[in-house]
Amino acid sequence: MNYLHPTPTDSSGDPLRWPFWLRCTAVVVTSLANFVGNMAGAGISVAIPDLMQEFQKSQSNATQVLTVHTPLYSGDASASAYDANHPSKFNFLFLGIGNIFWVPVAMKFGKRASMLSSMAMLAGMLAWSAAAQTFNSLVAARCLIGFASAAGESIVPDIVADTSFTHQRGAMMAIYVLLISGGSAIGPLISGFMVANTSDTWRSSVWLCFGMAILDLLLIFFFYPESNFDRPQDSFDQSQILQEIHRSAKNGNTQHEEFVEGSFPSLPMETTYTIRTPPISEILRPVSYNPSVNLIQAMFEPLKLLAHPSVVWAIFTYAICLSPQVILIFTMSPLLQAPPYLFTTSDVGLVQIAAIVGFILAFCGGGMLSDYINGVIVRRTASRLTIFRAEHRLISIIPGMLIGPAGCILLAFACGHQLHWIVIAVGFGLVSFGTVYTPNIAITYVTQRHQRDAAKCLILINILKNLVAFVFLYVAVDWVNKNGYVQIYMIMFMLNILVLGCALPLYYFGLRNHEEFQ
């Protein structure tokens, strides 16, 4: 027998009644928005020498820039990698700020309207960036690219929650995390070849991102219907479910028990529902207005969720697991293009293959393996009259506790002592695995534990993790130049161990306290 959670309703607007292909397609096309945004954000990192030569910016002027509203730069004769990195740094800053705007808009006017507007803005800002003739103009364009890219970061996980049953969310979230992280690896890989082999160098890669943004705008328009839906709480008695589960276990039918899961205190009995494909007129409707949503209140209401340890843990887990990879992406070009490596721009881009391998392995582990482990837990606990809870997902985080921190140690000594580039590539692959695997588990855990506040949780997670990434990136070059890679990556190692170790008390005390904060 099948227990589906959340329970599909009889409403024609319920996205859980969409056919499976449409639910998957909706997640993929909206996740591609994150891929394009991150590809545009990270791709420029391999073009540092070209930016230095074209705009002639000095390190002394660049280090005076502390906030985005400070007067930007004046012309100077010399140039530096620190200076040239600024467009990408502010891209991360505005990725955080943009979440404050786009998610309330999605709640008020619909996720579809928010995604379409942000993608149209992203395409426009990419065209501006590619055509920028001054460094100030480029920085302004990069800021707005980050702002536009922010929409998908918080909205897509909520789309996953809208369109997926709980037993499918691990795999669906893995698609999201794979694409959002994969853009930061594919971008430098492709840009490396375009910078080295085209006359427009870095501008060619930005024009490519512009074309991809236009393509994804069309895909979202035709393949993502509005998924906002006010789902009623389940009203079935939990004791009935447990008694039925127990009877099935005693009768030897647990092998047919496919889905027994929950974060609400009750679950429906065996579920049947009719699949419904939305008509074209419904799919293409651009706006779904909700008059009950107050935009100002929606912007500040997520702050209340900082009172929940699970949300705070997810914020720091995502930020700390992201930072080791981000730091290396934006310091890799100066490291590998200098002696003893003397890499070309194309060679630097090829190192991103290690990150792609890490992402793919993490996709399999963070999604499929996580859902498999959860299925095993469901079958093992069925006979003990317990229900699968969000905390059970934390068991899947163990590989991330080993692989990501191991990559930090490897990078500390490989970069610090200029070991063979293959060692750097292996370390890069390990931290890239941690960048996808662990945040996927953390986000899936939080969105399941706080299902009714999932969108608000994701606002906080994405705002604060991007701000933390911005801080690390802002000081990364100076930090590396002053103290070396060993110190920075050993600190990253300790922070990874600390935040991942905090999953243990969350698991223990979360299972003891069965009350779910919805």
PDB file of C-alpha atoms in Angstrom, residues 195-321:
ATOM      1  CA  VAL A 195      38.839  33.676 -23.542  1.00  0.00           C
ATOM      2  CA  ALA A 196      41.805  31.910 -25.129  1.00  0.00           C
ATOM      3  CA  ASN A 197      40.342  31.356 -28.587  1.00  0.00           C
ATOM      4  CA  THR A 198      37.977  34.242 -29.389  1.00  0.00           C
ATOM      5  CA  SER A 199      38.753  37.830 -30.259  1.00  0.00           C
ATOM      6  CA  ASP A 200      36.256  39.173 -27.711  1.00  0.00           C
ATOM      7  CA  THR A 201      37.794  37.027 -24.910  1.00  0.00           C
ATOM      8  CA  TRP A 202      35.628  37.272 -21.763  1.00  0.00           C
ATOM      9  CA  ARG A 203      32.846  39.144 -23.566  1.00  0.00           C
ATOM     10  CA  SER A 204      32.185  36.078 -25.738  1.00  0.00           C
ATOM     11  CA  SER A 205      31.421  33.965 -22.680  1.00  0.00           C
ATOM     12  CA  VAL A 206      29.045  36.618 -21.345  1.00  0.00           C
ATOM     13  CA  TRP A 207      27.193  36.695 -24.677  1.00  0.00           C
ATOM     14  CA  LEU A 208      26.893  32.900 -24.451  1.00  0.00           C
ATOM     15  CA  CYS A 209      25.300  33.257 -21.011  1.00  0.00           C
ATOM     16  CA  PHE A 210      22.947  35.868 -22.478  1.00  0.00           C
ATOM     17  CA  GLY A 211      21.789  33.372 -25.110  1.00  0.00           C
ATOM     18  CA  MET A 212      21.278  30.689 -22.463  1.00  0.00           C
ATOM     19  CA  ALA A 213      19.253  33.111 -20.337  1.00  0.00           C
ATOM     20  CA  ILE A 214      16.936  33.851 -23.273  1.00  0.00           C
ATOM     21  CA  LEU A 215      16.545  30.110 -23.937  1.00  0.00           C
ATOM     22  CA  ASP A 216      15.702  29.360 -20.302  1.00  0.00           C
ATOM     23  CA  LEU A 217      13.254  32.276 -20.219  1.00  0.00           C
ATOM     24  CA  LEU A 218      11.349  30.552 -23.035  1.00  0.00           C
ATOM     25  CA  LEU A 219      11.558  27.156 -21.319  1.00  0.00           C
ATOM     26  CA  ILE A 220      10.135  28.573 -18.086  1.00  0.00           C
ATOM     27  CA  PHE A 221       7.382  30.342 -20.026  1.00  0.00           C
ATOM     28  CA  PHE A 222       6.221  27.131 -21.723  1.00  0.00           C
ATOM     29  CA  PHE A 223       7.038  24.403 -19.165  1.00  0.00           C
ATOM     30  CA  TYR A 224       6.521  25.879 -15.705  1.00  0.00           C
ATOM     31  CA  PRO A 225       2.890  26.460 -14.676  1.00  0.00           C
ATOM     32  CA  GLU A 226       2.272  28.379 -11.466  1.00  0.00           C
ATOM     33  CA  SER A 227       2.855  26.043  -8.493  1.00  0.00           C
ATOM     34  CA  ASN A 228       1.672  28.259  -5.615  1.00  0.00           C
ATOM     35  CA  PHE A 229      -1.018  26.299  -3.785  1.00  0.00           C
ATOM     36  CA  ASP A 230      -2.524  26.707  -0.325  1.00  0.00           C
ATOM     37  CA  ARG A 231      -2.395  23.094   0.768  1.00  0.00           C
ATOM     38  CA  PRO A 232      -4.709  22.121   3.642  1.00  0.00           C
ATOM     39  CA  GLN A 233      -3.323  20.308   6.644  1.00  0.00           C
ATOM     40  CA  ASP A 234      -3.872  16.561   6.743  1.00  0.00           C
ATOM     41  CA  SER A 235      -6.710  15.692   9.069  1.00  0.00           C
ATOM     42  CA  PHE A 236      -6.211  11.943   9.575  1.00  0.00           C
ATOM     43  CA  ASP A 237      -5.428  10.384  12.925  1.00  0.00           C
ATOM     44  CA  GLN A 238      -1.835   9.240  13.270  1.00  0.00           C
ATOM     45  CA  SER A 239      -2.837   6.267  15.397  1.00  0.00           C
ATOM     46  CA  GLN A 240      -4.878   4.905  12.488  1.00  0.00           C
ATOM     47  CA  ILE A 241      -1.836   5.076  10.244  1.00  0.00           C
ATOM     48  CA  LEU A 242       0.395   3.373  12.767  1.00  0.00           C
ATOM     49  CA  GLN A 243      -2.120   0.616  13.394  1.00  0.00           C
ATOM     50  CA  GLU A 244      -2.422  -0.009   9.651  1.00  0.00           C
ATOM     51  CA  ILE A 245       1.362  -0.046   9.266  1.00  0.00           C
ATOM     52  CA  HIS A 246       1.657  -2.493  12.146  1.00  0.00           C
ATOM     53  CA  ARG A 247      -0.982  -4.806  10.661  1.00  0.00           C
ATOM     54  CA  SER A 248       0.864  -4.801   7.342  1.00  0.00           C
ATOM     55  CA  ALA A 249       4.136  -5.596   9.071  1.00  0.00           C
ATOM     56  CA  LYS A 250       2.593  -8.482  11.005  1.00  0.00           C
ATOM     57  CA  ASN A 251       1.003  -9.845   7.838  1.00  0.00           C
ATOM     58  CA  GLY A 252       4.335  -9.784   6.033  1.00  0.00           C
ATOM     59  CA  ASN A 253       3.338  -7.022   3.656  1.00  0.00           C
ATOM     60  CA  THR A 254       6.043  -4.514   4.528  1.00  0.00           C
ATOM     61  CA  GLN A 255       7.821  -5.231   1.277  1.00  0.00           C
ATOM     62  CA  HIS A 256       4.931  -3.432  -0.449  1.00  0.00           C
ATOM     63  CA  GLU A 257       5.258  -0.427   1.818  1.00  0.00           C
ATOM     64  CA  GLU A 258       6.590   2.189  -0.559  1.00  0.00           C
ATOM     65  CA  PHE A 259       6.004   5.510   1.136  1.00  0.00           C
ATOM     66  CA  VAL A 260       5.537   6.029   4.880  1.00  0.00           C
ATOM     67  CA  GLU A 261       6.842   9.431   5.771  1.00  0.00           C
ATOM     68  CA  GLY A 262       5.905  12.602   7.464  1.00  0.00           C
ATOM     69  CA  SER A 263       6.759  15.760   9.223  1.00  0.00           C
ATOM     70  CA  PHE A 264       3.185  16.670  10.071  1.00  0.00           C
ATOM     71  CA  PRO A 265       1.824  14.837  13.104  1.00  0.00           C
ATOM     72  CA  SER A 266      -0.604  12.889  10.914  1.00  0.00           C
ATOM     73  CA  LEU A 267      -0.649  11.144   7.565  1.00  0.00           C
ATOM     74  CA  PRO A 268      -3.454  10.140   5.211  1.00  0.00           C
ATOM     75  CA  MET A 269      -4.506   6.581   4.642  1.00  0.00           C
ATOM     76  CA  GLU A 270      -3.740   4.826   1.360  1.00  0.00           C
ATOM     77  CA  THR A 271      -3.829   7.499  -1.312  1.00  0.00           C
ATOM     78  CA  THR A 272      -5.322   7.467  -4.791  1.00  0.00           C
ATOM     79  CA  TYR A 273      -5.582  10.556  -6.956  1.00  0.00           C
ATOM     80  CA  THR A 274      -6.182  11.561 -10.562  1.00  0.00           C
ATOM     81  CA  ILE A 275      -3.316  12.970 -12.611  1.00  0.00           C
ATOM     82  CA  ARG A 276      -4.240  16.248 -14.273  1.00  0.00           C
ATOM     83  CA  THR A 277      -2.285  18.052 -16.994  1.00  0.00           C
ATOM     84  CA  PRO A 278      -2.930  21.812 -16.783  1.00  0.00           C
ATOM     85  CA  PRO A 279      -4.452  23.324 -19.950  1.00  0.00           C
ATOM     86  CA  ILE A 280      -2.308  25.635 -22.077  1.00  0.00           C
ATOM     87  CA  SER A 281      -4.198  28.706 -20.881  1.00  0.00           C
ATOM     88  CA  GLU A 282      -3.331  27.832 -17.279  1.00  0.00           C
ATOM     89  CA  ILE A 283       0.314  27.046 -18.056  1.00  0.00           C
ATOM     90  CA  LEU A 284       0.871  30.342 -19.877  1.00  0.00           C
ATOM     91  CA  ARG A 285      -0.872  32.548 -17.294  1.00  0.00           C
ATOM     92  CA  PRO A 286       1.943  34.908 -16.208  1.00  0.00           C
ATOM     93  CA  VAL A 287       0.650  36.147 -12.834  1.00  0.00           C
ATOM     94  CA  SER A 288      -1.114  34.481  -9.912  1.00  0.00           C
ATOM     95  CA  TYR A 289      -2.055  37.359  -7.611  1.00  0.00           C
ATOM     96  CA  ASN A 290      -2.513  36.738  -3.871  1.00  0.00           C
ATOM     97  CA  PRO A 291      -4.153  39.769  -2.210  1.00  0.00           C
ATOM     98  CA  SER A 292      -3.617  38.374   1.301  1.00  0.00           C
ATOM     99  CA  VAL A 293       0.192  38.702   1.130  1.00  0.00           C
ATOM    100  CA  ASN A 294       1.762  41.865   2.568  1.00  0.00           C
ATOM    101  CA  LEU A 295       5.075  42.456   0.782  1.00  0.00           C
ATOM    102  CA  ILE A 296       6.720  44.370   3.642  1.00  0.00           C
ATOM    103  CA  GLN A 297       5.665  41.782   6.201  1.00  0.00           C
ATOM    104  CA  ALA A 298       6.831  38.981   3.918  1.00  0.00           C
ATOM    105  CA  MET A 299      10.303  40.554   3.739  1.00  0.00           C
ATOM    106  CA  PHE A 300      10.849  40.601   7.508  1.00  0.00           C
ATOM    107  CA  GLU A 301       8.789  37.636   8.685  1.00  0.00           C
ATOM    108  CA  PRO A 302      11.529  35.053   7.918  1.00  0.00           C
ATOM    109  CA  LEU A 303      13.714  36.568  10.651  1.00  0.00           C
ATOM    110  CA  LYS A 304      11.534  34.853  13.261  1.00  0.00           C
ATOM    111  CA  LEU A 305      12.789  31.484  12.042  1.00  0.00           C
ATOM    112  CA  LEU A 306      16.277  32.276  13.335  1.00  0.00           C
ATOM    113  CA  ALA A 307      14.916  31.078  16.674  1.00  0.00           C
ATOM    114  CA  HIS A 308      15.008  27.499  15.340  1.00  0.00           C
ATOM    115  CA  PRO A 309      18.410  25.755  15.693  1.00  0.00           C
ATOM    116  CA  SER A 310      17.754  23.648  12.588  1.00  0.00           C
ATOM    117  CA  VAL A 311      17.479  26.766  10.408  1.00  0.00           C
ATOM    118  CA  VAL A 312      20.604  28.380  11.881  1.00  0.00           C
ATOM    119  CA  TRP A 313      22.499  25.121  11.375  1.00  0.00           C
ATOM    120  CA  ALA A 314      21.426  24.880   7.724  1.00  0.00           C
ATOM    121  CA  ILE A 315      22.538  28.473   7.089  1.00  0.00           C
ATOM    122  CA  PHE A 316      26.041  27.914   8.418  1.00  0.00           C
ATOM    123  CA  THR A 317      26.308  24.441   6.877  1.00  0.00           C
ATOM    124  CA  TYR A 318      25.562  25.765   3.394  1.00  0.00           C
ATOM    125  CA  ALA A 319      27.832  28.810   3.805  1.00  0.00           C
ATOM    126  CA  ILE A 320      30.797  26.922   5.253  1.00  0.00           C
ATOM    127  CA  CYS A 321      30.564  24.061   2.733  1.00  0.00           C
TER     128      CYS A 321
END
